[in-house]
PDB file of C-alpha atoms in Angstrom:
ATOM      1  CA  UNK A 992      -3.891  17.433   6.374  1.00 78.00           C
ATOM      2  CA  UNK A 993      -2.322  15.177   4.040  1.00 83.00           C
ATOM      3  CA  UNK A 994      -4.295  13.660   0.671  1.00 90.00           C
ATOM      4  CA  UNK A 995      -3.197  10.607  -0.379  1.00 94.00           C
ATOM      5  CA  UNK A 996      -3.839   9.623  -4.336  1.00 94.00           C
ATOM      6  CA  UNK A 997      -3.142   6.040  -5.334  1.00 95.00           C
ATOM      7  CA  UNK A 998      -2.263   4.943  -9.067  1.00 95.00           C
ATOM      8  CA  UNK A 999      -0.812   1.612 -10.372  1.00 96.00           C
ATOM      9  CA  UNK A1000      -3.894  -0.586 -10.170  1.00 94.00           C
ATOM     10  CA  UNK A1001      -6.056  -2.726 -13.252  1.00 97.00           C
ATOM     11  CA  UNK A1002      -5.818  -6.343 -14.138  1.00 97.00           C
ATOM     12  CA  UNK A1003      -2.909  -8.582 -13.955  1.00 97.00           C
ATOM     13  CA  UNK A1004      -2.578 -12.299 -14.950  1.00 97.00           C
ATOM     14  CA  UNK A1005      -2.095 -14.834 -12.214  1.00 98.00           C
ATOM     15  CA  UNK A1006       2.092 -14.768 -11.939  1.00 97.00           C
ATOM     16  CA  UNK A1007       2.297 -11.679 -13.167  1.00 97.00           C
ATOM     17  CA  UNK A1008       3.847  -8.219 -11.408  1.00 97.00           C
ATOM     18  CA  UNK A1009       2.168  -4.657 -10.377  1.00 97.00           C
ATOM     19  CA  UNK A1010       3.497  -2.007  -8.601  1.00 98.00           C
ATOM     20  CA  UNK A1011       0.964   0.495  -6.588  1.00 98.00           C
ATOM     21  CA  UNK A1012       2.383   4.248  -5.938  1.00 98.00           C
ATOM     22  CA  UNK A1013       0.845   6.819  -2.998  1.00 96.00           C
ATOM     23  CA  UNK A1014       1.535   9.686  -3.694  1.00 94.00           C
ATOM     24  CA  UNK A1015       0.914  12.673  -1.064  1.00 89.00           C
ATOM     25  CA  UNK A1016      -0.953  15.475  -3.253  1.00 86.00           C
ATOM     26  CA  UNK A1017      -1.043  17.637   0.183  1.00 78.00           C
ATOM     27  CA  UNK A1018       1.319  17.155   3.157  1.00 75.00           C
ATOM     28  CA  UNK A1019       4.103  15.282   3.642  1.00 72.00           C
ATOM     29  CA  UNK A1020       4.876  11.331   5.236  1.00 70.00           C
ATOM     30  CA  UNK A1021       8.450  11.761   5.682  1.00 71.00           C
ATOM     31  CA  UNK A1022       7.777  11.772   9.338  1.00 74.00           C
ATOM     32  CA  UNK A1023       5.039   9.425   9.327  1.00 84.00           C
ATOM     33  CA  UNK A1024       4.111   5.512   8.716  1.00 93.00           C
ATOM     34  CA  UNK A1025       2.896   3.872   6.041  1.00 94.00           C
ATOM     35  CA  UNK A1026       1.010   1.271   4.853  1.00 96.00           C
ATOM     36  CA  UNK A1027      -0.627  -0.788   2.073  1.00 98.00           C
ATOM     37  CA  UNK A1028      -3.605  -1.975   3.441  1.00 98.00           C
ATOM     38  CA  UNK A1029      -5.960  -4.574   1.140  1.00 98.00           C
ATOM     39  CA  UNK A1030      -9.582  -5.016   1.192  1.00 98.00           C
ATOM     40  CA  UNK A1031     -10.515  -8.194  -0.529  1.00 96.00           C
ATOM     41  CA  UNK A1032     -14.665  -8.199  -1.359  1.00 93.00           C
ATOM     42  CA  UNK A1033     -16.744  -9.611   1.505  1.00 94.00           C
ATOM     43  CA  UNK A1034     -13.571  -9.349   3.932  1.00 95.00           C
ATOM     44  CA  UNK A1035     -12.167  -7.293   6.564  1.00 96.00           C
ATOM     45  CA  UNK A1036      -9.454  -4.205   5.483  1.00 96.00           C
ATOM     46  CA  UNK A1037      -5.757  -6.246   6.202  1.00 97.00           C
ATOM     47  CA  UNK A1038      -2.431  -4.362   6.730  1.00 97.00           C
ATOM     48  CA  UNK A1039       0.207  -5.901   4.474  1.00 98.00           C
ATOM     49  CA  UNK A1040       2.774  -3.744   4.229  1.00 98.00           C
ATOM     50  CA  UNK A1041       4.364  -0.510   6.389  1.00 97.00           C
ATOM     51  CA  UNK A1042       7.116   1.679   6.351  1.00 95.00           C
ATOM     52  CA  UNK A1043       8.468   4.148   9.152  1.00 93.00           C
ATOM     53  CA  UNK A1044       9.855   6.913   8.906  1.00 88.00           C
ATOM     54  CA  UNK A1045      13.252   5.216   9.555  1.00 89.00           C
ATOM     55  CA  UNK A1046      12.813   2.561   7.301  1.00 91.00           C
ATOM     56  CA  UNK A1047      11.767  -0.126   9.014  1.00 95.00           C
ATOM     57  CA  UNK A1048       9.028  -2.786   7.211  1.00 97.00           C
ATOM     58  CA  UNK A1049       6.355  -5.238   7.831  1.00 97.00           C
ATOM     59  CA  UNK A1050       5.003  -7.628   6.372  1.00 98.00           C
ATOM     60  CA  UNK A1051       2.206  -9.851   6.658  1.00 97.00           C
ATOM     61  CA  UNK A1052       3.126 -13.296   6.421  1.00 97.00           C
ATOM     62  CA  UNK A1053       0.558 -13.752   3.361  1.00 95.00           C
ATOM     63  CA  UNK A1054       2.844 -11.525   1.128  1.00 96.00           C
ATOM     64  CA  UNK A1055       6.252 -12.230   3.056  1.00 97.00           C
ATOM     65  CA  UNK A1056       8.879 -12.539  -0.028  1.00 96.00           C
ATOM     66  CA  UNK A1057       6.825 -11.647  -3.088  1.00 98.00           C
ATOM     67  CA  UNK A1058       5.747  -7.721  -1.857  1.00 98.00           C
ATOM     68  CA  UNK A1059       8.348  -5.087  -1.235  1.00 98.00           C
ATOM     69  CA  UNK A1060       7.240  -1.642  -0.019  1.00 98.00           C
ATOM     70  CA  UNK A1061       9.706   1.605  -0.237  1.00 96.00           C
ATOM     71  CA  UNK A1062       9.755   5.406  -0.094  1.00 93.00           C
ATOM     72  CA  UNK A1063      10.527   7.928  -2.147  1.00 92.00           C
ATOM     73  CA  UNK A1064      10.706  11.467  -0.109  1.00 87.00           C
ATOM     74  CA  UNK A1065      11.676  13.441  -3.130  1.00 89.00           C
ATOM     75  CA  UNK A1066       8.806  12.524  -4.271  1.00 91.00           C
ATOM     76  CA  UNK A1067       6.559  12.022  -1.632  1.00 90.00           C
ATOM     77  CA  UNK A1068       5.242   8.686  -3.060  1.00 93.00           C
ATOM     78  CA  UNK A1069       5.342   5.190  -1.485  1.00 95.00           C
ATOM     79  CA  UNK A1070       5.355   1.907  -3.863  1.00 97.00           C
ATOM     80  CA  UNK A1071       4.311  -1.584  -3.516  1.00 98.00           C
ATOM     81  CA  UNK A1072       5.908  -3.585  -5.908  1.00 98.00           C
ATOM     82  CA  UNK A1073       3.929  -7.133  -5.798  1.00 98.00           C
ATOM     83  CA  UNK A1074       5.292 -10.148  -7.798  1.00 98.00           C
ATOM     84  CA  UNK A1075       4.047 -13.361  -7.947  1.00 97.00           C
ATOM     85  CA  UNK A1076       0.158 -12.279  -7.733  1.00 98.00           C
ATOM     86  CA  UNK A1077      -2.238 -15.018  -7.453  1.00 97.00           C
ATOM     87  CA  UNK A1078      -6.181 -14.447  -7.293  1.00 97.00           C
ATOM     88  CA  UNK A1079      -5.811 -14.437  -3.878  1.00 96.00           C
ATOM     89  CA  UNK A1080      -4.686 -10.755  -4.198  1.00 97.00           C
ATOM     90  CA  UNK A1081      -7.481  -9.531  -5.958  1.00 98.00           C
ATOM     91  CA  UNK A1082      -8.713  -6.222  -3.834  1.00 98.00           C
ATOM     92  CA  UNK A1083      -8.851  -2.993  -3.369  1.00 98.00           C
ATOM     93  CA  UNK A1084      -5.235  -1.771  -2.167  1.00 98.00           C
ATOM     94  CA  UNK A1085      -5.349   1.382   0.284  1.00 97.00           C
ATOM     95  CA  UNK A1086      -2.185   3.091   1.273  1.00 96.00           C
ATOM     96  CA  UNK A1087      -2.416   4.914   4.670  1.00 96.00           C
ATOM     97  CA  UNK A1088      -0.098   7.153   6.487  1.00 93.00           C
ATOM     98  CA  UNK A1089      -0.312   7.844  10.674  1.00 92.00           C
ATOM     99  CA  UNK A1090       1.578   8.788  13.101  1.00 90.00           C
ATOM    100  CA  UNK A1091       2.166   5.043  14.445  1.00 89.00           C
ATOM    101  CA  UNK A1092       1.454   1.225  13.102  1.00 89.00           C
ATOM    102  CA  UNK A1093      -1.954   0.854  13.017  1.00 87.00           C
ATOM    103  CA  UNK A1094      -2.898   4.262  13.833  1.00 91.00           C
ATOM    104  CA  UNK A1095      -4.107   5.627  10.355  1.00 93.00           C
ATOM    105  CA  UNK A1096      -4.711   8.862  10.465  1.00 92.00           C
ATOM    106  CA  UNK A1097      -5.438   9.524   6.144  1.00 93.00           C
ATOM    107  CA  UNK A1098      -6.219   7.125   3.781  1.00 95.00           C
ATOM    108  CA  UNK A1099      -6.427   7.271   0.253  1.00 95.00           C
ATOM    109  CA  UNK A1100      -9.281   6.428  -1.748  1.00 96.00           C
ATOM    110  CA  UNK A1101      -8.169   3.254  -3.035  1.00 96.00           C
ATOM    111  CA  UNK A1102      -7.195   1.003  -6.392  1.00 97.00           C
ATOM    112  CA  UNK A1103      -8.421  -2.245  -7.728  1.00 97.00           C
ATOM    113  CA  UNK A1104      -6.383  -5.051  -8.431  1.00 98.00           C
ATOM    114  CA  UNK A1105      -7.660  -7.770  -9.763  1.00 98.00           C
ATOM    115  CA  UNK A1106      -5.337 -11.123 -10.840  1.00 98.00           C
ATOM    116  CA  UNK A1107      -6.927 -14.039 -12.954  1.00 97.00           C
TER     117      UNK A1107
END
């Protein structure tokens, strides 16, 4: 089992920068993939961001070139370092980790971010 704690959310001003961390309390993702998935009020949950275990990224075209997603194993965390937030971004951000893309097997419980 692997618990997932997110940190790195509040309020941010339109242009402004915030960078999410997932940390895994229980577990480890070094063989697993990850990703930042956003839940904006009234919407659907959206993947924007994932890591595998080699390396490899995604990105949804929404966040292409002002969200960058990376690993730390040594300390089990995963970031998502957004720039260039609008209020467009406003949600709650989820990291996940599975043992695919798309197939989320833990989820943390979630942080707000809110731009204005």
């Amino acid at each position: 089992h692997v618990q997932l704690v997110e940190s790195g959310g509040g309020s941010v001003q339109a242009g402004g920068s915030q960078r999410l961390s997932c940390t895994a309390r229980t577990g480890t993702f070094s063989s697993a993939c990850m990703g930042w998935i956003r839940q904006v009020s009234g919407q659907e949950r959206e993947l924007i961001a994932s890591i595998s275990s080699d390396g490899t990224t995604t990105y949804t075209d929404s966040v292409k070139g002002r969200v960058t997603i990376s690993q730390d194993y040594a300390k089990n965390t995963v970031y998502l370092q957004m720039n260039g937030l609008a209020p467009e971004d406003t949600a709650v951000y989820y990291c996940a980790a599975g043992p695919s893309l798309g197939q989320w097997s833990y989820w943390g419980q979630g942080t707000q971010v809110t731009v204005s």
